[in-house]
mmCIF file of C-alpha atoms in Angstrom:
data_model
loop_
_atom_site.group_PDB
_atom_site.id
_atom_site.type_symbol
_atom_site.label_atom_id
_atom_site.label_comp_id
_atom_site.label_asym_id
_atom_site.label_seq_id
_atom_site.Cartn_x
_atom_site.Cartn_y
_atom_site.Cartn_z
ATOM 1 C CA MET A 22 78.806 80.034 99.442
ATOM 2 C CA GLY A 23 82.417 78.910 99.129
ATOM 3 C CA GLU A 24 85.341 78.959 101.520
ATOM 4 C CA LYS A 25 85.766 81.875 103.935
ATOM 5 C CA GLY A 26 82.189 82.920 103.288
ATOM 6 C CA TYR A 27 82.414 84.678 99.939
ATOM 7 C CA SER A 28 80.422 83.622 96.904
ATOM 8 C CA VAL A 29 81.936 81.173 94.452
ATOM 9 C CA SER A 30 82.132 83.795 91.701
ATOM 10 C CA THR A 31 83.990 86.199 93.974
ATOM 11 C CA MET A 32 86.315 83.391 95.022
ATOM 12 C CA ASN A 33 87.147 82.550 91.427
ATOM 13 C CA GLU A 34 87.826 86.176 90.709
ATOM 14 C CA TYR A 35 90.118 86.400 93.732
ATOM 15 C CA LEU A 36 91.993 83.243 92.721
ATOM 16 C CA GLU A 37 92.560 84.704 89.289
ATOM 17 C CA ILE A 38 93.929 87.927 90.750
ATOM 18 C CA LEU A 39 96.170 85.994 93.148
ATOM 19 C CA ASN A 40 97.910 84.311 90.221
ATOM 20 C CA MET A 41 98.368 87.454 88.132
ATOM 21 C CA SER A 42 101.797 89.058 88.054
ATOM 22 C CA VAL A 43 102.174 92.536 89.490
ATOM 23 C CA VAL A 44 103.146 93.849 86.063
ATOM 24 C CA ASP A 45 100.015 92.425 84.442
ATOM 25 C CA VAL A 46 97.815 93.930 87.132
ATOM 26 C CA LEU A 47 99.465 97.334 86.741
ATOM 27 C CA LYS A 48 99.275 97.185 82.943
ATOM 28 C CA SER A 49 95.668 96.068 82.716
ATOM 29 C CA ALA A 50 94.533 98.421 85.485
ATOM 30 C CA PRO A 51 96.861 101.390 85.983
ATOM 31 C CA ALA A 52 94.608 102.701 88.761
ATOM 32 C CA THR A 53 95.993 99.920 90.964
ATOM 33 C CA ALA A 54 99.310 101.807 91.160
ATOM 34 C CA LYS A 55 97.633 104.114 93.667
ATOM 35 C CA PHE A 56 96.612 101.131 95.741
ATOM 36 C CA PHE A 57 100.113 99.593 95.805
ATOM 37 C CA ILE A 58 101.552 102.925 96.876
ATOM 38 C CA SER A 59 98.917 103.387 99.562
ATOM 39 C CA GLN A 60 99.869 99.978 100.973
ATOM 40 C CA HIS A 61 103.528 101.062 101.092
ATOM 41 C CA THR A 62 104.748 98.250 98.851
ATOM 42 C CA ASP A 63 107.732 98.826 96.577
ATOM 43 C CA CYS A 64 105.914 97.242 93.628
ATOM 44 C CA VAL A 65 105.362 100.321 91.448
ATOM 45 C CA GLY A 66 108.554 100.813 89.471
ATOM 46 C CA CYS A 67 110.150 97.629 90.816
ATOM 47 C CA ARG A 68 112.519 96.068 88.321
ATOM 48 C CA LEU A 69 111.374 92.570 89.242
ATOM 49 C CA ALA A 70 107.621 93.222 89.210
ATOM 50 C CA ARG A 71 107.030 90.823 86.342
ATOM 51 C CA PHE A 72 108.271 87.934 88.458
ATOM 52 C CA CYS A 73 105.979 88.472 91.438
ATOM 53 C CA SER A 74 102.372 87.358 91.607
ATOM 54 C CA ILE A 75 99.832 89.138 93.774
ATOM 55 C CA GLU A 76 100.050 86.112 96.039
ATOM 56 C CA ASP A 77 103.815 86.741 96.423
ATOM 57 C CA VAL A 78 103.131 90.362 97.351
ATOM 58 C CA ILE A 79 100.603 89.375 100.018
ATOM 59 C CA LYS A 80 103.040 86.831 101.462
ATOM 60 C CA THR A 81 106.062 89.128 101.328
ATOM 61 C CA TYR A 82 104.391 92.016 103.098
ATOM 62 C CA GLU A 83 102.243 89.772 105.310
ATOM 63 C CA PHE A 84 98.985 91.403 104.300
ATOM 64 C CA ASP A 85 95.573 90.095 105.207
ATOM 65 C CA GLU A 86 94.722 88.227 101.995
ATOM 66 C CA GLU A 87 90.973 88.764 101.988
ATOM 67 C CA LYS A 88 91.179 92.473 102.810
ATOM 68 C CA PHE A 89 93.969 93.060 100.284
ATOM 69 C CA LEU A 90 92.104 91.305 97.440
ATOM 70 C CA LYS A 91 88.861 93.085 98.243
ATOM 71 C CA GLU A 92 90.533 96.503 98.049
ATOM 72 C CA LEU A 93 92.669 95.627 95.018
ATOM 73 C CA SER A 94 89.639 94.415 93.031
ATOM 74 C CA LYS A 95 87.922 97.736 93.689
ATOM 75 C CA TYR A 96 90.830 99.494 91.974
ATOM 76 C CA ILE A 97 90.847 96.950 89.136
ATOM 77 C CA LEU A 98 87.126 97.626 88.547
ATOM 78 C CA GLN A 99 87.861 101.354 88.165
ATOM 79 C CA ASN A 100 89.614 100.504 84.909
ATOM 80 C CA HIS A 101 86.845 98.368 83.470
ATOM 81 C CA MET L 27 116.248 121.746 137.420
ATOM 82 C CA GLU L 28 119.241 121.931 139.709
ATOM 83 C CA ILE L 29 121.976 119.465 138.942
ATOM 84 C CA LEU L 30 123.539 117.668 141.879
ATOM 85 C CA ALA L 31 126.902 115.985 142.191
ATOM 86 C CA LYS L 32 125.262 112.562 142.407
ATOM 87 C CA ASP L 33 123.518 113.163 139.044
ATOM 88 C CA LEU L 34 126.945 113.428 137.435
ATOM 89 C CA LYS L 35 127.771 109.885 138.601
ATOM 90 C CA GLN L 36 125.697 108.722 135.609
ATOM 91 C CA VAL L 37 128.241 110.189 133.218
ATOM 92 C CA VAL L 38 130.527 107.379 132.042
ATOM 93 C CA VAL L 39 133.635 109.552 132.224
ATOM 94 C CA PHE L 40 132.804 110.530 135.809
ATOM 95 C CA GLN L 41 131.975 107.069 137.127
ATOM 96 C CA HIS L 42 135.106 106.952 139.288
ATOM 97 C CA ALA L 43 135.079 110.627 140.234
ATOM 98 C CA THR L 44 134.942 111.496 143.946
ATOM 99 C CA ASP L 45 132.215 113.693 145.399
ATOM 100 C CA ASN L 46 134.817 116.385 145.752
ATOM 101 C CA ASP L 47 135.700 116.092 142.052
ATOM 102 C CA LEU L 48 132.043 116.301 141.061
ATOM 103 C CA ASN L 49 131.440 119.361 143.196
ATOM 104 C CA LEU L 50 134.481 121.034 141.668
ATOM 105 C CA ILE L 51 133.158 120.263 138.206
ATOM 106 C CA LEU L 52 129.740 121.684 139.100
ATOM 107 C CA GLN L 53 131.286 124.854 140.492
ATOM 108 C CA ASN L 54 133.199 125.348 137.267
ATOM 109 C CA SER L 55 130.352 124.772 134.857
ATOM 110 C CA ILE L 56 127.374 126.687 133.579
ATOM 111 C CA THR L 57 123.985 125.463 132.433
ATOM 112 C CA ARG L 58 122.958 126.159 128.868
ATOM 113 C CA SER L 59 119.479 125.576 127.489
ATOM 114 C CA ILE L 60 118.911 125.454 123.747
ATOM 115 C CA GLU L 61 115.562 125.304 121.980
ATOM 116 C CA GLU L 62 114.692 122.566 119.540
ATOM 117 C CA SER L 63 116.793 122.777 116.328
ATOM 118 C CA GLY L 64 119.217 125.222 117.924
ATOM 119 C CA PHE L 65 122.957 124.636 118.244
ATOM 120 C CA PHE L 66 125.223 124.146 121.243
ATOM 121 C CA PHE L 67 128.106 124.734 118.852
ATOM 122 C CA HIS L 68 128.853 124.755 115.152
ATOM 123 C CA GLN L 69 131.449 122.809 113.204
ATOM 124 C CA GLY L 70 134.700 124.770 113.268
ATOM 125 C CA ASP L 71 133.957 126.725 116.464
ATOM 126 C CA ASP L 72 136.738 126.866 119.063
ATOM 127 C CA ALA L 73 136.354 123.836 121.320
ATOM 128 C CA LYS L 74 136.393 125.855 124.535
ATOM 129 C CA PHE L 75 133.738 123.817 126.321
ATOM 130 C CA LEU L 76 132.766 120.219 126.717
ATOM 131 C CA TYR L 77 129.156 119.398 127.440
ATOM 132 C CA ILE L 78 127.156 116.980 129.522
ATOM 133 C CA LEU L 79 123.607 116.744 128.238
ATOM 134 C CA THR L 80 121.226 116.806 131.202
ATOM 135 C CA SER L 81 117.921 116.715 129.307
ATOM 136 C CA GLY L 82 116.742 116.491 125.718
ATOM 137 C CA GLN L 83 118.526 115.045 122.705
ATOM 138 C CA VAL L 84 121.344 116.311 120.521
ATOM 139 C CA LYS L 85 122.688 115.151 117.184
ATOM 140 C CA LEU L 86 126.292 115.565 116.145
ATOM 141 C CA MET L 87 126.639 116.127 112.448
ATOM 142 C CA GLN L 88 129.440 116.917 110.089
ATOM 143 C CA SER L 89 129.130 118.684 106.729
ATOM 144 C CA ASN L 90 131.412 118.487 103.728
ATOM 145 C CA PRO L 91 132.322 121.620 101.728
ATOM 146 C CA ASN L 92 129.285 121.041 99.474
ATOM 147 C CA GLY L 93 126.954 121.187 102.437
ATOM 148 C CA GLN L 94 126.108 117.488 102.503
ATOM 149 C CA GLN L 95 125.653 116.308 106.054
ATOM 150 C CA VAL L 96 126.243 113.076 107.896
ATOM 151 C CA ASN L 97 124.823 112.294 111.270
ATOM 152 C CA LEU L 98 127.711 111.031 113.382
ATOM 153 C CA ARG L 99 125.991 110.272 116.636
ATOM 154 C CA THR L 100 122.922 111.050 118.701
ATOM 155 C CA ILE L 101 123.538 112.105 122.290
ATOM 156 C CA ALA L 102 121.134 111.213 125.102
ATOM 157 C CA ALA L 103 120.941 112.601 128.638
ATOM 158 C CA TRP L 104 124.057 112.214 130.790
ATOM 159 C CA GLN L 105 126.336 111.653 127.829
ATOM 160 C CA MET L 106 129.374 113.824 127.224
ATOM 161 C CA PHE L 107 129.931 115.555 123.893
ATOM 162 C CA GLY L 108 132.283 118.092 122.396
ATOM 163 C CA ALA L 109 135.074 116.817 124.636
ATOM 164 C CA LEU L 110 137.991 116.960 122.219
ATOM 165 C CA GLY L 111 139.184 120.249 123.696
ATOM 166 C CA ILE L 112 140.364 118.259 126.732
ATOM 167 C CA ALA L 113 142.805 116.120 124.783
ATOM 168 C CA GLN L 114 143.895 118.618 122.152
ATOM 169 C CA SER L 115 145.820 121.650 123.237
ATOM 170 C CA ASP L 116 145.005 125.240 122.256
ATOM 171 C CA GLY L 117 143.375 125.900 118.932
ATOM 172 C CA ALA L 118 141.172 122.804 118.825
ATOM 173 C CA THR L 119 137.921 123.269 116.927
ATOM 174 C CA TYR L 120 134.778 121.149 116.989
ATOM 175 C CA PRO L 121 134.831 118.711 114.064
ATOM 176 C CA ALA L 122 131.030 118.542 114.050
ATOM 177 C CA ALA L 123 128.007 120.652 114.931
ATOM 178 C CA ALA L 124 125.755 119.834 117.898
ATOM 179 C CA GLN L 125 122.123 120.504 117.059
ATOM 180 C CA THR L 126 119.231 119.791 119.414
ATOM 181 C CA LEU L 127 116.434 117.447 118.354
ATOM 182 C CA GLU L 128 114.194 118.802 121.119
ATOM 183 C CA ASP L 129 114.495 121.496 123.791
ATOM 184 C CA SER L 130 117.697 120.524 125.600
ATOM 185 C CA THR L 131 119.809 121.521 128.532
ATOM 186 C CA ALA L 132 123.480 120.795 129.042
ATOM 187 C CA LEU L 133 126.216 121.509 131.504
ATOM 188 C CA ALA L 134 129.060 123.385 129.824
ATOM 189 C CA ILE L 135 132.477 122.787 131.369
ATOM 190 C CA GLN L 136 135.593 124.667 130.289
ATOM 191 C CA SER L 137 137.919 122.369 128.371
ATOM 192 C CA THR L 138 141.010 123.848 130.035
ATOM 193 C CA PHE L 139 139.516 123.275 133.477
ATOM 194 C CA MET L 140 138.722 119.630 132.704
ATOM 195 C CA ARG L 141 142.191 119.175 131.316
ATOM 196 C CA SER L 142 143.804 120.496 134.486
ATOM 197 C CA MET L 143 141.620 118.173 136.585
ATOM 198 C CA MET L 144 142.671 115.161 134.560
ATOM 199 C CA GLU L 145 146.339 115.990 134.934
ATOM 200 C CA THR L 146 146.111 115.074 138.611
ATOM 201 C CA ARG L 147 143.297 112.501 138.403
ATOM 202 C CA PRO L 148 144.303 109.662 136.069
ATOM 203 C CA TYR L 149 141.079 107.738 136.754
ATOM 204 C CA LEU L 150 139.162 110.488 134.960
ATOM 205 C CA ALA L 151 141.591 110.417 132.043
ATOM 206 C CA PHE L 152 141.302 106.634 131.739
ATOM 207 C CA ASP L 153 137.523 106.766 131.699
ATOM 208 C CA LEU L 154 137.706 109.362 128.942
ATOM 209 C CA MET L 155 140.117 107.086 127.044
ATOM 210 C CA ASN L 156 137.643 104.240 127.441
ATOM 211 C CA LEU L 157 134.889 106.340 125.947
ATOM 212 C CA MET L 158 137.095 107.442 123.054
ATOM 213 C CA THR L 159 138.146 103.845 122.380
ATOM 214 C CA ALA L 160 134.509 102.748 122.248
ATOM 215 C CA TYR L 161 133.777 105.566 119.765
ATOM 216 C CA ILE L 162 136.715 104.541 117.572
ATOM 217 C CA GLN L 163 135.585 100.925 117.553
ATOM 218 C CA GLU L 164 132.093 101.954 116.556
ATOM 219 C CA MET L 165 133.459 104.103 113.746
ATOM 220 C CA GLN L 166 135.639 101.206 112.559
ATOM 221 C CA ALA L 167 132.565 98.989 112.376
ATOM 222 C CA ARG L 168 130.661 101.622 110.450
ATOM 223 C CA TYR L 169 133.553 102.157 108.070
ATOM 224 C CA ARG L 170 133.755 98.434 107.431
ATOM 225 C CA GLU L 171 130.020 98.286 106.736
ATOM 226 C CA LEU L 172 130.228 101.210 104.355
ATOM 227 C CA ALA L 173 133.116 99.641 102.470
ATOM 228 C CA THR L 174 131.554 96.196 102.194
ATOM 229 C CA GLU L 175 127.948 97.173 101.732
ATOM 230 C CA LYS L 176 128.764 99.171 98.675
ATOM 231 C CA VAL L 177 129.817 95.956 96.963
ATOM 232 C CA GLU L 178 126.757 94.201 98.309
ATOM 233 C CA GLN L 179 124.583 96.834 96.704
ATOM 234 C CA ARG L 180 126.436 96.605 93.396
ATOM 235 C CA VAL L 181 126.107 92.832 93.252
ATOM 236 C CA ALA L 182 122.400 92.920 94.178
ATOM 237 C CA ASN L 183 121.820 95.494 91.457
ATOM 238 C CA ALA L 184 123.692 93.382 88.908
ATOM 239 C CA LEU L 185 121.515 90.346 89.670
ATOM 240 C CA ILE L 186 118.357 92.436 89.408
ATOM 241 C CA ARG L 187 119.458 93.909 86.092
ATOM 242 C CA LEU L 188 120.272 90.445 84.786
ATOM 243 C CA ALA L 189 116.924 89.122 86.005
ATOM 244 C CA GLY L 190 115.019 91.994 84.437
ATOM 245 C CA GLN L 191 116.735 91.516 81.084
ATOM 246 C CA THR L 192 117.313 87.793 80.822
ATOM 247 C CA GLY L 193 115.703 86.008 83.765
ATOM 248 C CA THR L 194 113.181 83.269 83.331
ATOM 249 C CA LYS L 195 110.611 82.239 85.875
ATOM 250 C CA VAL L 196 110.980 78.580 86.746
ATOM 251 C CA GLY L 197 108.003 76.910 88.412
ATOM 252 C CA LYS L 198 105.515 78.686 90.604
ATOM 253 C CA GLU L 199 107.651 78.928 93.734
ATOM 254 C CA ALA L 200 111.057 78.051 92.329
ATOM 255 C CA GLY L 201 112.256 81.537 91.467
ATOM 256 C CA ILE L 202 114.013 83.463 88.706
ATOM 257 C CA LEU L 203 116.759 81.607 86.880
ATOM 258 C CA LEU L 204 119.870 83.438 85.684
ATOM 259 C CA SER L 205 122.373 81.634 83.497
ATOM 260 C CA PHE L 206 125.450 83.435 84.750
ATOM 261 C CA SER L 207 128.459 82.364 86.765
ATOM 262 C CA ARG L 208 130.002 84.077 89.772
ATOM 263 C CA GLN L 209 132.857 85.195 87.542
ATOM 264 C CA ASP L 210 130.373 86.920 85.186
ATOM 265 C CA VAL L 211 128.859 88.774 88.124
ATOM 266 C CA ALA L 212 132.305 89.749 89.423
ATOM 267 C CA GLU L 213 133.209 91.252 86.060
ATOM 268 C CA MET L 214 129.914 93.110 85.804
ATOM 269 C CA THR L 215 130.379 94.699 89.203
ATOM 270 C CA GLY L 216 134.075 95.570 89.025
ATOM 271 C CA SER L 217 134.531 93.220 91.928
ATOM 272 C CA THR L 218 136.452 90.019 92.607
ATOM 273 C CA LEU L 219 135.375 86.418 92.361
ATOM 274 C CA TYR L 220 136.175 86.071 96.050
ATOM 275 C CA THR L 221 133.876 88.936 97.068
ATOM 276 C CA VAL L 222 131.020 87.789 94.846
ATOM 277 C CA SER L 223 131.321 84.231 96.156
ATOM 278 C CA ARG L 224 131.269 85.444 99.727
ATOM 279 C CA LEU L 225 128.155 87.585 99.118
ATOM 280 C CA LEU L 226 126.290 84.941 97.159
ATOM 281 C CA SER L 227 127.036 82.349 99.856
ATOM 282 C CA GLU L 228 125.688 84.723 102.475
ATOM 283 C CA TRP L 229 122.497 85.323 100.477
ATOM 284 C CA GLU L 230 122.124 81.618 99.843
ATOM 285 C CA ARG L 231 122.396 81.007 103.575
ATOM 286 C CA GLN L 232 119.626 83.572 104.114
ATOM 287 C CA GLY L 233 117.482 81.857 101.492
ATOM 288 C CA PHE L 234 117.368 84.787 99.054
ATOM 289 C CA ILE L 235 119.045 82.874 96.213
ATOM 290 C CA LYS L 236 120.267 79.426 95.202
ATOM 291 C CA THR L 237 123.460 78.940 93.262
ATOM 292 C CA GLY L 238 124.521 76.149 90.948
ATOM 293 C CA ARG L 239 127.035 75.598 88.209
ATOM 294 C CA GLU L 240 126.851 78.603 85.843
ATOM 295 C CA LYS L 241 123.494 79.557 87.269
ATOM 296 C CA ILE L 242 121.942 81.635 90.007
ATOM 297 C CA THR L 243 118.294 81.387 91.029
ATOM 298 C CA ILE L 244 116.623 84.291 92.787
ATOM 299 C CA LEU L 245 114.226 82.847 95.340
ATOM 300 C CA LYS L 246 113.241 86.041 97.143
ATOM 301 C CA PRO L 247 113.206 88.892 94.603
ATOM 302 C CA HIS L 248 111.847 91.319 97.154
ATOM 303 C CA ASP L 249 114.748 90.836 99.547
ATOM 304 C CA LEU L 250 117.262 91.389 96.775
ATOM 305 C CA VAL L 251 115.543 94.597 95.672
ATOM 306 C CA ARG L 252 115.513 95.706 99.286
ATOM 307 C CA ILE L 253 119.293 95.214 99.551
ATOM 308 C CA ALA L 254 119.903 97.035 96.286
ATOM 309 C CA ASP L 255 117.527 99.935 96.835
ATOM 310 C CA ARG L 256 117.907 100.582 100.517
ATOM 311 C CA LEU L 257 121.600 101.224 100.048
ATOM 312 C CA GLU L 258 121.097 103.353 96.992
ATOM 313 C CA LYS L 259 119.297 105.958 99.028
#
């Protein structure tokens, strides 16, 4: 087990998502748009989305990182 | 609920009124209750009464000929509204409508009666003047914000457009680099160099951006979008 109690593979996956830009996440997994809207972020349709990483979003809106990533990855999986 | 003279002491305009004054006012007023979303008066009605809200909440709103509305003020209990009939002689009409936000009750006092009271009681007139002055100052502040924030919105939008089209991400935390000067931004926004400089300095102070020679770096994209979009609505 790695940090914070999740498995190393999950942690790697989370780290990868953290560094992705919002635009890349939305492009590769359009289902995530629903998730961003449900969290009341302004990301969908934002003109600067390509400059923000998921990590930036979590920091900006002060989300709980672990919870946010867990939910977001569920939506990403819907597209794979 | 019966309204007593001492209750009226809470009304700013009546703070120096004597018990005798307050009793006179009570004797010459009627109680009106209006259900939620109803109106005490409409814009353009004859301003025959002034009101003291005794319970509930009322919004004062003005419409333009196209039906667009602005909310001028929200009235809470023991505040006076619709008082312009006191100062203006015959023929005054309400410049705004008074609509309740919840079931509300108000004391309606005849404007002509209040006017005649004030003619012999300058302390009441001065307290009304104080209230009107405070309203004017608030409106001046809001006007200033409207006038300046429009530019703020335009400049924020210009930076976002520039970032979207030409910005480059520098470093992980460093931000979005724009190779434009303040003069460029002024020209894009139909604004002046002075105004743009003032705004950019303010944003730099707040940590949203960093400025350098012929370049602007956006450090907090979200805050800039917030400025641009909030005001668009």
